[in-house]
Amino acid sequence: MYSTRASIRLYSAVTRAVQYYNSRAYATNLYSTPATVGASEAEIQSARAYCSKLLQKHQLRSIGHVRTFDTPSYTLQTFIPPSARDAYLAIRAFNVDIARVADSVSNPTVGALRMQFWRDAISKSLAGSPPKEPVGVLLAHALEDLQSRSESGARLNKSWFLRVINTREQYLHNAPYPTLAALETYAENTYSTLLYLTLSALPLTSVAADHLASHIGKAAGIVAVLRGLPLLAFPSPPNHHSNNAAYGGALGTPGAARQGAVTLPLDVMVESGVKEEQVLRQGADAPGVRDAVFTVATRANDHLITAREMLKNLRAGQDVGHEFEHRDEEGHEYTARQSSMGTQAQNEEVDRGFGVLMPAVATSLWLDKLQKVDFDVFKPKLRTREWRLPWKAYWAYSRRKI
């Protein structure tokens, strides 16, 4: 119905509108910074291009299923203030590269080495000496810029990057989530943490914005697991013509295909009567699988509803309604002033960081599509590009609604 060319034109139009909006809202934040120490301007531009293209990249993940790495994040970058966009691209590309480790190795030792590479790369990048790796180069440049335009010594929290790496490593070989609560913890430690990092790159330290980001990130993380379910249950065969075979060859058992896995929470599977072997044989026709998907999707939607209620309460000059459960954890230490802000000041902070919260729109659109196909998560249309996202996101951003 809508061609890819039409989608591109729509995205371009929305981008121009938001750029005009941001040019007014962030007129005092125009900047020009020197290249990162050790990296030339050409290297920084190349790193920026790599990170941007990575988010748009397509890959055949299983028969009949094409995976786009993170096109929603590519689309939503236009809602990030220009001064923080390099940090945003680096953070999102970092997430894609970490997630791709599971796709490129089948040997646990190799996987662990790749994750250690990323720990070292993040440490060096945040210390101003990035490896010759695009994400590291752009991240170091973004941090240098952040510190040059911040009077309070703003920084990107190293422990948050390591949290993402450690959590991804824990589920590197598609270990099942014991409970729905464990899946929520995974989402908090990955997708919510990406939002915290982006907020800190503005820079913005806010109880209200972090609280909203926590719920939106949990919803996005749960949806990411649901979206990936068919790709993990029915993985593609090994590539026998590559020196870096995705599921075998040099990085794993020669010629071995990856075993399918069902990543629904075990407690939900038991409650719905779902058996892994039946899902791997029958897909959407397996008994109870749609009920299980419905239960998990409902939890994601609950987090979006909670975020909307919080925002509604703030706009009405009321308390958000409940305490931020991660307050006082590492990275969520707030000053007395930040903790005692009135609703007007909280609203102003949320408005400053509103572009970071836009994944709520992409998550909501996908849940709507899932409901329309009766929670058949195996439908290929659920993995196509969402042409409505640019204008839906612009509508939400301009009205400050999620």
CSV table of C-alpha atoms in Angstrom, one decimal:
chain,number,residue,atom,x,y,z
A,1,MET,CA,0.0,0.0,0.0
A,2,TYR,CA,2.8,2.4,0.9
A,3,SER,CA,6.1,2.1,-1.0
A,4,THR,CA,9.5,2.3,0.6
A,5,ARG,CA,10.1,5.5,-1.4
A,6,ALA,CA,6.9,7.0,0.1
A,7,SER,CA,8.1,6.1,3.5
A,8,ILE,CA,11.5,7.7,2.9
A,9,ARG,CA,9.8,10.9,1.7
A,10,LEU,CA,7.6,10.9,4.8
A,11,TYR,CA,10.6,10.4,7.1
A,12,SER,CA,12.5,13.3,5.3
A,13,ALA,CA,9.5,15.6,5.7
A,14,VAL,CA,9.2,14.8,9.4
A,15,THR,CA,12.9,15.1,9.9
A,16,ARG,CA,12.9,18.6,8.4
A,17,ALA,CA,9.9,19.6,10.6
A,18,VAL,CA,11.6,18.4,13.8
A,19,GLN,CA,14.9,20.0,12.9
A,20,TYR,CA,13.1,23.3,12.6
A,21,TYR,CA,11.4,22.7,15.9
A,22,ASN,CA,14.8,21.8,17.6
A,23,SER,CA,16.5,24.8,16.0
A,24,ARG,CA,14.2,27.0,18.0
A,25,ALA,CA,14.0,24.9,21.2
A,26,TYR,CA,17.7,24.3,21.4
A,27,ALA,CA,19.0,27.5,19.8
A,28,THR,CA,21.4,28.1,22.7
A,29,ASN,CA,23.0,24.7,22.2
A,30,LEU,CA,24.6,25.1,18.8
A,31,TYR,CA,28.1,23.9,19.1
A,32,SER,CA,31.4,23.2,17.3
A,33,THR,CA,33.9,20.9,19.0
A,34,PRO,CA,37.4,19.7,18.0
A,35,ALA,CA,38.0,16.1,17.0
A,36,THR,CA,38.6,13.5,19.7
A,37,VAL,CA,42.2,13.2,20.8
A,38,GLY,CA,43.8,10.5,18.7
A,39,ALA,CA,41.0,10.5,16.1
A,40,SER,CA,40.9,12.7,13.0
A,41,GLU,CA,37.8,14.5,11.8
A,42,ALA,CA,37.6,12.1,8.9
A,43,GLU,CA,37.7,9.1,11.3
A,44,ILE,CA,34.9,10.7,13.4
A,45,GLN,CA,32.8,11.3,10.3
A,46,SER,CA,33.4,7.7,9.2
A,47,ALA,CA,32.4,6.4,12.6
A,48,ARG,CA,29.3,8.5,12.6
A,49,ALA,CA,28.3,7.1,9.1
A,50,TYR,CA,29.0,3.5,10.3
A,51,CYS,CA,26.8,3.8,13.4
A,52,SER,CA,24.0,5.4,11.4
A,53,LYS,CA,24.1,2.7,8.7
A,54,LEU,CA,24.3,-0.1,11.2
A,55,LEU,CA,20.9,0.9,12.6
A,56,GLN,CA,19.4,0.5,9.1
A,57,LYS,CA,21.1,-2.7,8.1
A,58,HIS,CA,19.1,-5.7,7.1
A,59,GLN,CA,20.1,-9.3,7.6
A,60,LEU,CA,18.5,-12.7,6.8
A,61,ARG,CA,18.0,-14.3,10.2
A,62,SER,CA,15.7,-17.3,9.3
A,63,ILE,CA,13.9,-18.6,6.4
A,64,GLY,CA,11.3,-16.1,5.4
A,65,HIS,CA,12.4,-13.6,8.1
A,66,VAL,CA,14.5,-10.5,7.5
A,67,ARG,CA,15.8,-8.7,10.5
A,68,THR,CA,16.4,-5.0,10.5
A,69,PHE,CA,18.9,-4.2,13.2
A,70,ASP,CA,17.3,-1.0,14.7
A,71,THR,CA,15.4,1.1,12.1
A,72,PRO,CA,13.1,2.6,14.8
A,73,SER,CA,16.2,4.1,16.5
A,74,TYR,CA,17.4,5.4,13.2
A,75,THR,CA,14.1,7.1,12.6
A,76,LEU,CA,13.8,8.5,16.2
A,77,GLN,CA,17.3,10.1,16.2
A,78,THR,CA,15.7,13.2,14.7
A,79,PHE,CA,14.0,13.9,18.1
A,80,ILE,CA,17.3,13.9,19.9
A,81,PRO,CA,18.9,17.4,20.3
A,82,PRO,CA,21.7,17.9,17.8
A,83,SER,CA,24.3,18.3,20.5
A,84,ALA,CA,23.6,14.8,21.8
A,85,ARG,CA,23.0,13.0,18.6
A,86,ASP,CA,26.5,11.5,18.3
A,87,ALA,CA,26.2,10.0,21.7
A,88,TYR,CA,22.8,8.7,20.8
A,89,LEU,CA,24.1,7.0,17.6
A,90,ALA,CA,27.1,5.5,19.5
A,91,ILE,CA,24.9,4.2,22.3
A,92,ARG,CA,22.4,2.6,19.9
A,93,ALA,CA,25.1,1.2,17.6
A,94,PHE,CA,26.8,-0.2,20.7
A,95,ASN,CA,23.6,-2.0,21.6
A,96,VAL,CA,23.3,-3.5,18.1
A,97,ASP,CA,26.9,-4.7,18.1
A,98,ILE,CA,26.5,-6.3,21.5
A,99,ALA,CA,23.3,-8.0,20.4
A,100,ARG,CA,25.1,-9.3,17.2
A,101,VAL,CA,27.6,-11.2,19.3
A,102,ALA,CA,25.0,-13.9,19.8
A,103,ASP,CA,24.4,-14.1,16.1
A,104,SER,CA,28.0,-14.5,15.1
A,105,VAL,CA,29.3,-17.1,17.6
A,106,SER,CA,28.2,-20.5,18.7
A,107,ASN,CA,31.2,-21.2,20.9
A,108,PRO,CA,30.9,-19.9,24.5
A,109,THR,CA,34.6,-19.1,24.8
A,110,VAL,CA,34.5,-17.0,21.7
A,111,GLY,CA,31.4,-15.2,22.9
A,112,ALA,CA,33.0,-14.4,26.2
A,113,LEU,CA,36.1,-13.0,24.5
A,114,ARG,CA,33.9,-10.8,22.3
A,115,MET,CA,32.1,-9.4,25.4
A,116,GLN,CA,35.4,-8.8,27.1
A,117,PHE,CA,36.6,-6.9,24.0
A,118,TRP,CA,33.6,-4.6,24.4
A,119,ARG,CA,34.3,-4.1,28.1
A,120,ASP,CA,37.8,-3.0,27.3
A,121,ALA,CA,36.6,-0.9,24.3
A,122,ILE,CA,34.1,1.0,26.5
A,123,SER,CA,36.7,1.6,29.3
A,124,LYS,CA,39.2,3.0,26.8
A,125,SER,CA,36.6,5.1,25.0
A,126,LEU,CA,35.4,6.7,28.2
A,127,ALA,CA,39.0,7.3,29.1
A,128,GLY,CA,39.5,9.2,25.9
A,129,SER,CA,41.7,6.6,24.2
A,130,PRO,CA,39.3,4.6,22.0
A,131,PRO,CA,40.3,1.6,20.0
A,132,LYS,CA,40.2,1.9,16.2
A,133,GLU,CA,36.6,0.8,16.3
A,134,PRO,CA,33.7,3.1,15.0
A,135,VAL,CA,31.5,2.9,18.1
A,136,GLY,CA,34.4,3.6,20.4
A,137,VAL,CA,35.7,6.5,18.3
A,138,LEU,CA,32.2,8.2,18.1
A,139,LEU,CA,31.6,7.5,21.8
A,140,ALA,CA,34.9,9.1,22.9
A,141,HIS,CA,34.1,12.1,20.6
A,142,ALA,CA,30.6,12.4,22.1
A,143,LEU,CA,32.0,12.3,25.7
A,144,GLU,CA,34.5,15.0,24.9
A,145,ASP,CA,31.8,17.2,23.5
A,146,LEU,CA,29.5,16.5,26.5
A,147,GLN,CA,32.2,17.6,28.9
A,148,SER,CA,33.0,20.7,26.9
A,149,ARG,CA,29.4,22.0,27.0
A,150,SER,CA,28.7,20.9,30.6
A,151,GLU,CA,29.6,23.1,33.6
A,152,SER,CA,28.9,20.3,36.1
A,153,GLY,CA,31.3,17.6,34.8
A,154,ALA,CA,28.6,15.5,33.1
A,155,ARG,CA,29.7,12.1,32.1
A,156,LEU,CA,28.4,8.8,30.7
A,157,ASN,CA,28.2,6.2,33.4
A,158,LYS,CA,30.6,3.4,32.7
A,159,SER,CA,28.7,1.0,35.0
A,160,TRP,CA,25.6,1.4,32.8
A,161,PHE,CA,27.5,0.3,29.7
A,162,LEU,CA,28.9,-2.7,31.6
A,163,ARG,CA,25.4,-3.5,32.9
A,164,VAL,CA,24.2,-3.9,29.3
A,165,ILE,CA,27.2,-6.0,28.4
A,166,ASN,CA,26.9,-8.3,31.4
A,167,THR,CA,23.2,-8.8,30.9
A,168,ARG,CA,23.6,-9.5,27.3
A,169,GLU,CA,26.3,-12.0,28.1
A,170,GLN,CA,24.1,-13.7,30.6
A,171,TYR,CA,21.6,-14.5,27.8
A,172,LEU,CA,24.2,-14.9,25.1
A,173,HIS,CA,23.1,-18.4,24.2
A,174,ASN,CA,19.4,-17.8,24.6
A,175,ALA,CA,19.0,-19.1,28.1
A,176,PRO,CA,15.3,-19.0,29.1
A,177,TYR,CA,13.9,-16.3,31.4
A,178,PRO,CA,12.8,-18.2,34.5
A,179,THR,CA,10.0,-15.8,35.2
A,180,LEU,CA,8.2,-12.8,33.7
A,181,ALA,CA,9.8,-10.7,36.4
A,182,ALA,CA,13.3,-11.9,35.2
A,183,LEU,CA,12.4,-10.7,31.7
A,184,GLU,CA,11.5,-7.3,33.2
A,185,THR,CA,14.9,-7.2,34.9
A,186,TYR,CA,16.6,-8.0,31.6
A,187,ALA,CA,14.7,-5.2,29.9
A,188,GLU,CA,15.6,-2.8,32.7
A,189,ASN,CA,19.3,-3.7,32.5
A,190,THR,CA,19.4,-3.3,28.7
A,191,TYR,CA,16.7,-1.1,27.1
A,192,SER,CA,16.0,1.1,30.1
A,193,THR,CA,19.7,1.5,30.7
A,194,LEU,CA,20.2,2.7,27.1
A,195,LEU,CA,17.6,5.4,27.8
A,196,TYR,CA,19.4,6.4,31.0
A,197,LEU,CA,22.7,6.8,29.0
A,198,THR,CA,21.0,8.9,26.4
A,199,LEU,CA,19.4,11.2,29.0
A,200,SER,CA,22.8,11.6,30.6
A,201,ALA,CA,24.2,12.7,27.2
A,202,LEU,CA,21.9,15.7,27.0
A,203,PRO,CA,22.9,16.1,29.9
A,204,LEU,CA,19.9,15.6,32.1
A,205,THR,CA,19.8,14.1,35.6
A,206,SER,CA,16.1,13.9,36.6
A,207,VAL,CA,14.1,11.5,38.9
A,208,ALA,CA,11.0,12.0,36.8
A,209,ALA,CA,12.7,11.5,33.4
A,210,ASP,CA,14.6,8.4,34.7
A,211,HIS,CA,11.4,7.0,36.1
A,212,LEU,CA,9.6,7.4,32.8
A,213,ALA,CA,12.6,5.9,31.0
A,214,SER,CA,12.5,2.9,33.2
A,215,HIS,CA,8.9,1.9,32.3
A,216,ILE,CA,9.3,2.7,28.6
A,217,GLY,CA,12.6,0.8,28.5
A,218,LYS,CA,11.0,-2.2,30.1
A,219,ALA,CA,8.2,-2.2,27.6
A,220,ALA,CA,10.6,-1.8,24.7
A,221,GLY,CA,12.8,-4.6,26.0
A,222,ILE,CA,9.9,-7.0,26.5
A,223,VAL,CA,8.7,-6.3,22.9
A,224,ALA,CA,12.3,-6.8,21.6
A,225,VAL,CA,12.2,-10.3,23.1
A,226,LEU,CA,8.8,-11.1,21.6
A,227,ARG,CA,9.9,-9.7,18.2
A,228,GLY,CA,12.9,-12.0,18.2
A,229,LEU,CA,11.0,-15.1,19.2
A,230,PRO,CA,10.5,-16.4,15.6
A,231,LEU,CA,14.1,-15.7,14.6
A,232,LEU,CA,15.4,-17.7,17.5
A,233,ALA,CA,12.9,-20.5,17.2
A,234,PHE,CA,13.7,-21.0,13.5
A,235,PRO,CA,17.3,-19.8,12.9
A,236,SER,CA,18.8,-19.7,9.5
A,237,PRO,CA,21.0,-22.6,8.3
A,238,PRO,CA,24.8,-22.2,8.6
A,239,ASN,CA,26.7,-20.3,5.9
A,240,HIS,CA,29.1,-22.8,4.4
A,241,HIS,CA,30.6,-20.1,2.1
A,242,SER,CA,31.9,-17.7,4.7
A,243,ASN,CA,35.1,-17.8,6.8
A,244,ASN,CA,33.0,-16.3,9.6
A,245,ALA,CA,30.0,-18.6,9.4
A,246,ALA,CA,27.3,-17.2,11.6
A,247,TYR,CA,26.3,-20.5,13.2
A,248,GLY,CA,29.2,-22.8,12.6
A,249,GLY,CA,32.6,-23.0,10.8
A,250,ALA,CA,35.4,-21.2,12.4
A,251,LEU,CA,33.5,-19.8,15.3
A,252,GLY,CA,31.6,-23.0,16.3
A,253,THR,CA,31.2,-26.6,15.5
A,254,PRO,CA,31.9,-27.0,11.8
A,255,GLY,CA,28.8,-27.2,9.7
A,256,ALA,CA,26.5,-27.1,12.8
A,257,ALA,CA,23.2,-25.3,12.7
A,258,ARG,CA,22.1,-23.3,15.7
A,259,GLN,CA,19.5,-25.1,17.8
A,260,GLY,CA,16.2,-23.3,17.9
A,261,ALA,CA,15.1,-21.8,21.2
A,262,VAL,CA,11.9,-20.4,22.8
A,263,THR,CA,12.6,-17.4,25.0
A,264,LEU,CA,9.2,-16.9,26.6
A,265,PRO,CA,9.4,-16.8,30.4
A,266,LEU,CA,9.2,-20.3,31.8
A,267,ASP,CA,6.5,-19.5,34.3
A,268,VAL,CA,4.3,-18.1,31.6
A,269,MET,CA,4.9,-21.1,29.4
A,270,VAL,CA,3.8,-23.4,32.3
A,271,GLU,CA,0.7,-21.4,33.0
A,272,SER,CA,-0.3,-21.4,29.3
A,273,GLY,CA,0.6,-25.0,28.7
A,274,VAL,CA,3.3,-24.2,26.2
A,275,LYS,CA,6.0,-26.9,25.4
A,276,GLU,CA,9.2,-25.8,23.7
A,277,GLU,CA,9.3,-28.8,21.3
A,278,GLN,CA,5.8,-28.1,20.1
A,279,VAL,CA,6.7,-24.5,19.4
A,280,LEU,CA,9.8,-25.5,17.5
A,281,ARG,CA,7.7,-27.9,15.4
A,282,GLN,CA,4.4,-26.0,15.0
A,283,GLY,CA,5.2,-22.4,15.5
A,284,ALA,CA,2.1,-20.3,16.0
A,285,ASP,CA,-0.1,-23.4,15.9
A,286,ALA,CA,1.6,-24.8,19.1
A,287,PRO,CA,-1.0,-25.1,21.9
A,288,GLY,CA,-1.0,-22.2,24.3
A,289,VAL,CA,1.6,-20.1,22.5
A,290,ARG,CA,-0.7,-17.2,21.6
A,291,ASP,CA,-1.9,-17.1,25.2
A,292,ALA,CA,1.7,-16.9,26.5
A,293,VAL,CA,2.5,-14.1,24.0
A,294,PHE,CA,-0.6,-12.3,25.1
A,295,THR,CA,0.5,-12.5,28.8
A,296,VAL,CA,3.9,-11.2,28.0
A,297,ALA,CA,2.7,-8.4,25.7
A,298,THR,CA,0.2,-7.3,28.3
A,299,ARG,CA,3.1,-6.7,30.8
A,300,ALA,CA,4.8,-4.6,28.2
A,301,ASN,CA,1.6,-2.6,27.6
A,302,ASP,CA,1.1,-2.2,31.3
A,303,HIS,CA,4.5,-0.4,31.5
A,304,LEU,CA,3.4,2.0,28.7
A,305,ILE,CA,0.1,2.7,30.5
A,306,THR,CA,2.0,3.4,33.7
A,307,ALA,CA,4.3,5.9,31.9
A,308,ARG,CA,1.3,7.6,30.3
A,309,GLU,CA,-0.5,7.9,33.7
A,310,MET,CA,2.7,9.3,35.2
A,311,LEU,CA,2.9,11.9,32.5
A,312,LYS,CA,-0.7,12.8,32.9
A,313,ASN,CA,-0.3,13.2,36.6
A,314,LEU,CA,2.7,15.5,36.2
A,315,ARG,CA,0.8,17.7,33.6
A,316,ALA,CA,-2.0,18.0,36.2
A,317,GLY,CA,0.4,19.2,38.8
A,318,GLN,CA,0.2,16.0,40.8
A,319,ASP,CA,2.6,13.4,42.1
A,320,VAL,CA,3.5,10.7,39.6
A,321,GLY,CA,1.6,8.2,41.7
A,322,HIS,CA,4.4,5.8,42.8
A,323,GLU,CA,8.0,5.7,43.8
A,324,PHE,CA,10.9,5.1,41.4
A,325,GLU,CA,11.9,1.6,42.3
A,326,HIS,CA,15.5,2.0,41.1
A,327,ARG,CA,16.1,5.2,43.0
A,328,ASP,CA,19.4,5.2,45.0
A,329,GLU,CA,20.8,2.4,42.9
A,330,GLU,CA,24.1,2.9,41.1
A,331,GLY,CA,23.7,5.7,38.7
A,332,HIS,CA,20.4,6.9,40.2
A,333,GLU,CA,21.8,9.0,43.1
A,334,TYR,CA,20.1,12.4,43.2
A,335,THR,CA,20.9,15.6,45.1
A,336,ALA,CA,18.5,16.9,47.6
A,337,ARG,CA,17.4,19.6,45.2
A,338,GLN,CA,16.8,17.1,42.4
A,339,SER,CA,14.8,14.9,44.8
A,340,SER,CA,12.6,17.7,46.1
A,341,MET,CA,11.6,19.4,42.8
A,342,GLY,CA,8.0,20.5,42.4
A,343,THR,CA,5.9,19.3,39.6
A,344,GLN,CA,6.5,22.4,37.4
A,345,ALA,CA,10.3,21.8,37.5
A,346,GLN,CA,9.8,18.1,36.9
A,347,ASN,CA,7.6,18.9,33.9
A,348,GLU,CA,10.3,21.2,32.5
A,349,GLU,CA,12.9,18.4,32.9
A,350,VAL,CA,10.7,15.8,31.2
A,351,ASP,CA,10.1,18.2,28.3
A,352,ARG,CA,13.9,18.7,27.9
A,353,GLY,CA,14.4,14.9,27.7
A,354,PHE,CA,11.2,14.1,25.8
A,355,GLY,CA,12.9,13.0,22.6
A,356,VAL,CA,14.7,10.3,24.5
A,357,LEU,CA,11.3,8.8,25.5
A,358,MET,CA,10.1,8.4,21.9
A,359,PRO,CA,10.7,4.6,21.8
A,360,ALA,CA,7.4,4.4,23.6
A,361,VAL,CA,5.7,5.3,20.3
A,362,ALA,CA,7.5,2.5,18.3
A,363,THR,CA,6.7,0.0,21.1
A,364,SER,CA,3.1,1.0,21.2
A,365,LEU,CA,2.7,0.7,17.4
A,366,TRP,CA,4.2,-2.8,17.4
A,367,LEU,CA,1.9,-4.0,20.2
A,368,ASP,CA,-1.1,-2.7,18.2
A,369,LYS,CA,0.1,-4.7,15.2
A,370,LEU,CA,0.5,-7.8,17.4
A,371,GLN,CA,-3.0,-7.4,18.7
A,372,LYS,CA,-4.4,-7.1,15.2
A,373,VAL,CA,-2.9,-10.5,14.2
A,374,ASP,CA,-4.4,-12.1,17.3
A,375,PHE,CA,-1.0,-12.4,19.0
A,376,ASP,CA,0.5,-14.6,16.3
A,377,VAL,CA,4.1,-13.4,16.9
A,378,PHE,CA,5.3,-15.5,13.9
A,379,LYS,CA,3.5,-13.3,11.3
A,380,PRO,CA,6.2,-11.9,9.0
A,381,LYS,CA,4.4,-8.5,8.8
A,382,LEU,CA,5.4,-7.9,12.5
A,383,ARG,CA,9.0,-7.6,11.3
A,384,THR,CA,8.5,-5.1,8.5
A,385,ARG,CA,9.3,-1.5,8.8
A,386,GLU,CA,6.6,0.6,10.4
A,387,TRP,CA,5.8,3.3,7.9
A,388,ARG,CA,3.6,5.2,10.4
A,389,LEU,CA,6.4,5.7,12.9
A,390,PRO,CA,7.7,9.1,11.6
A,391,TRP,CA,4.5,10.9,11.6
A,392,LYS,CA,3.1,9.2,14.8
A,393,ALA,CA,6.4,10.1,16.6
A,394,TYR,CA,6.2,13.7,15.3
A,395,TRP,CA,2.6,14.0,16.5
A,396,ALA,CA,3.6,12.6,20.0
A,397,TYR,CA,6.7,14.7,20.2
A,398,SER,CA,5.0,18.0,19.3
A,399,ARG,CA,2.2,17.4,21.7
A,400,ARG,CA,4.4,15.9,24.4
A,401,LYS,CA,2.4,12.7,24.6
A,402,ILE,CA,3.5,9.0,24.5
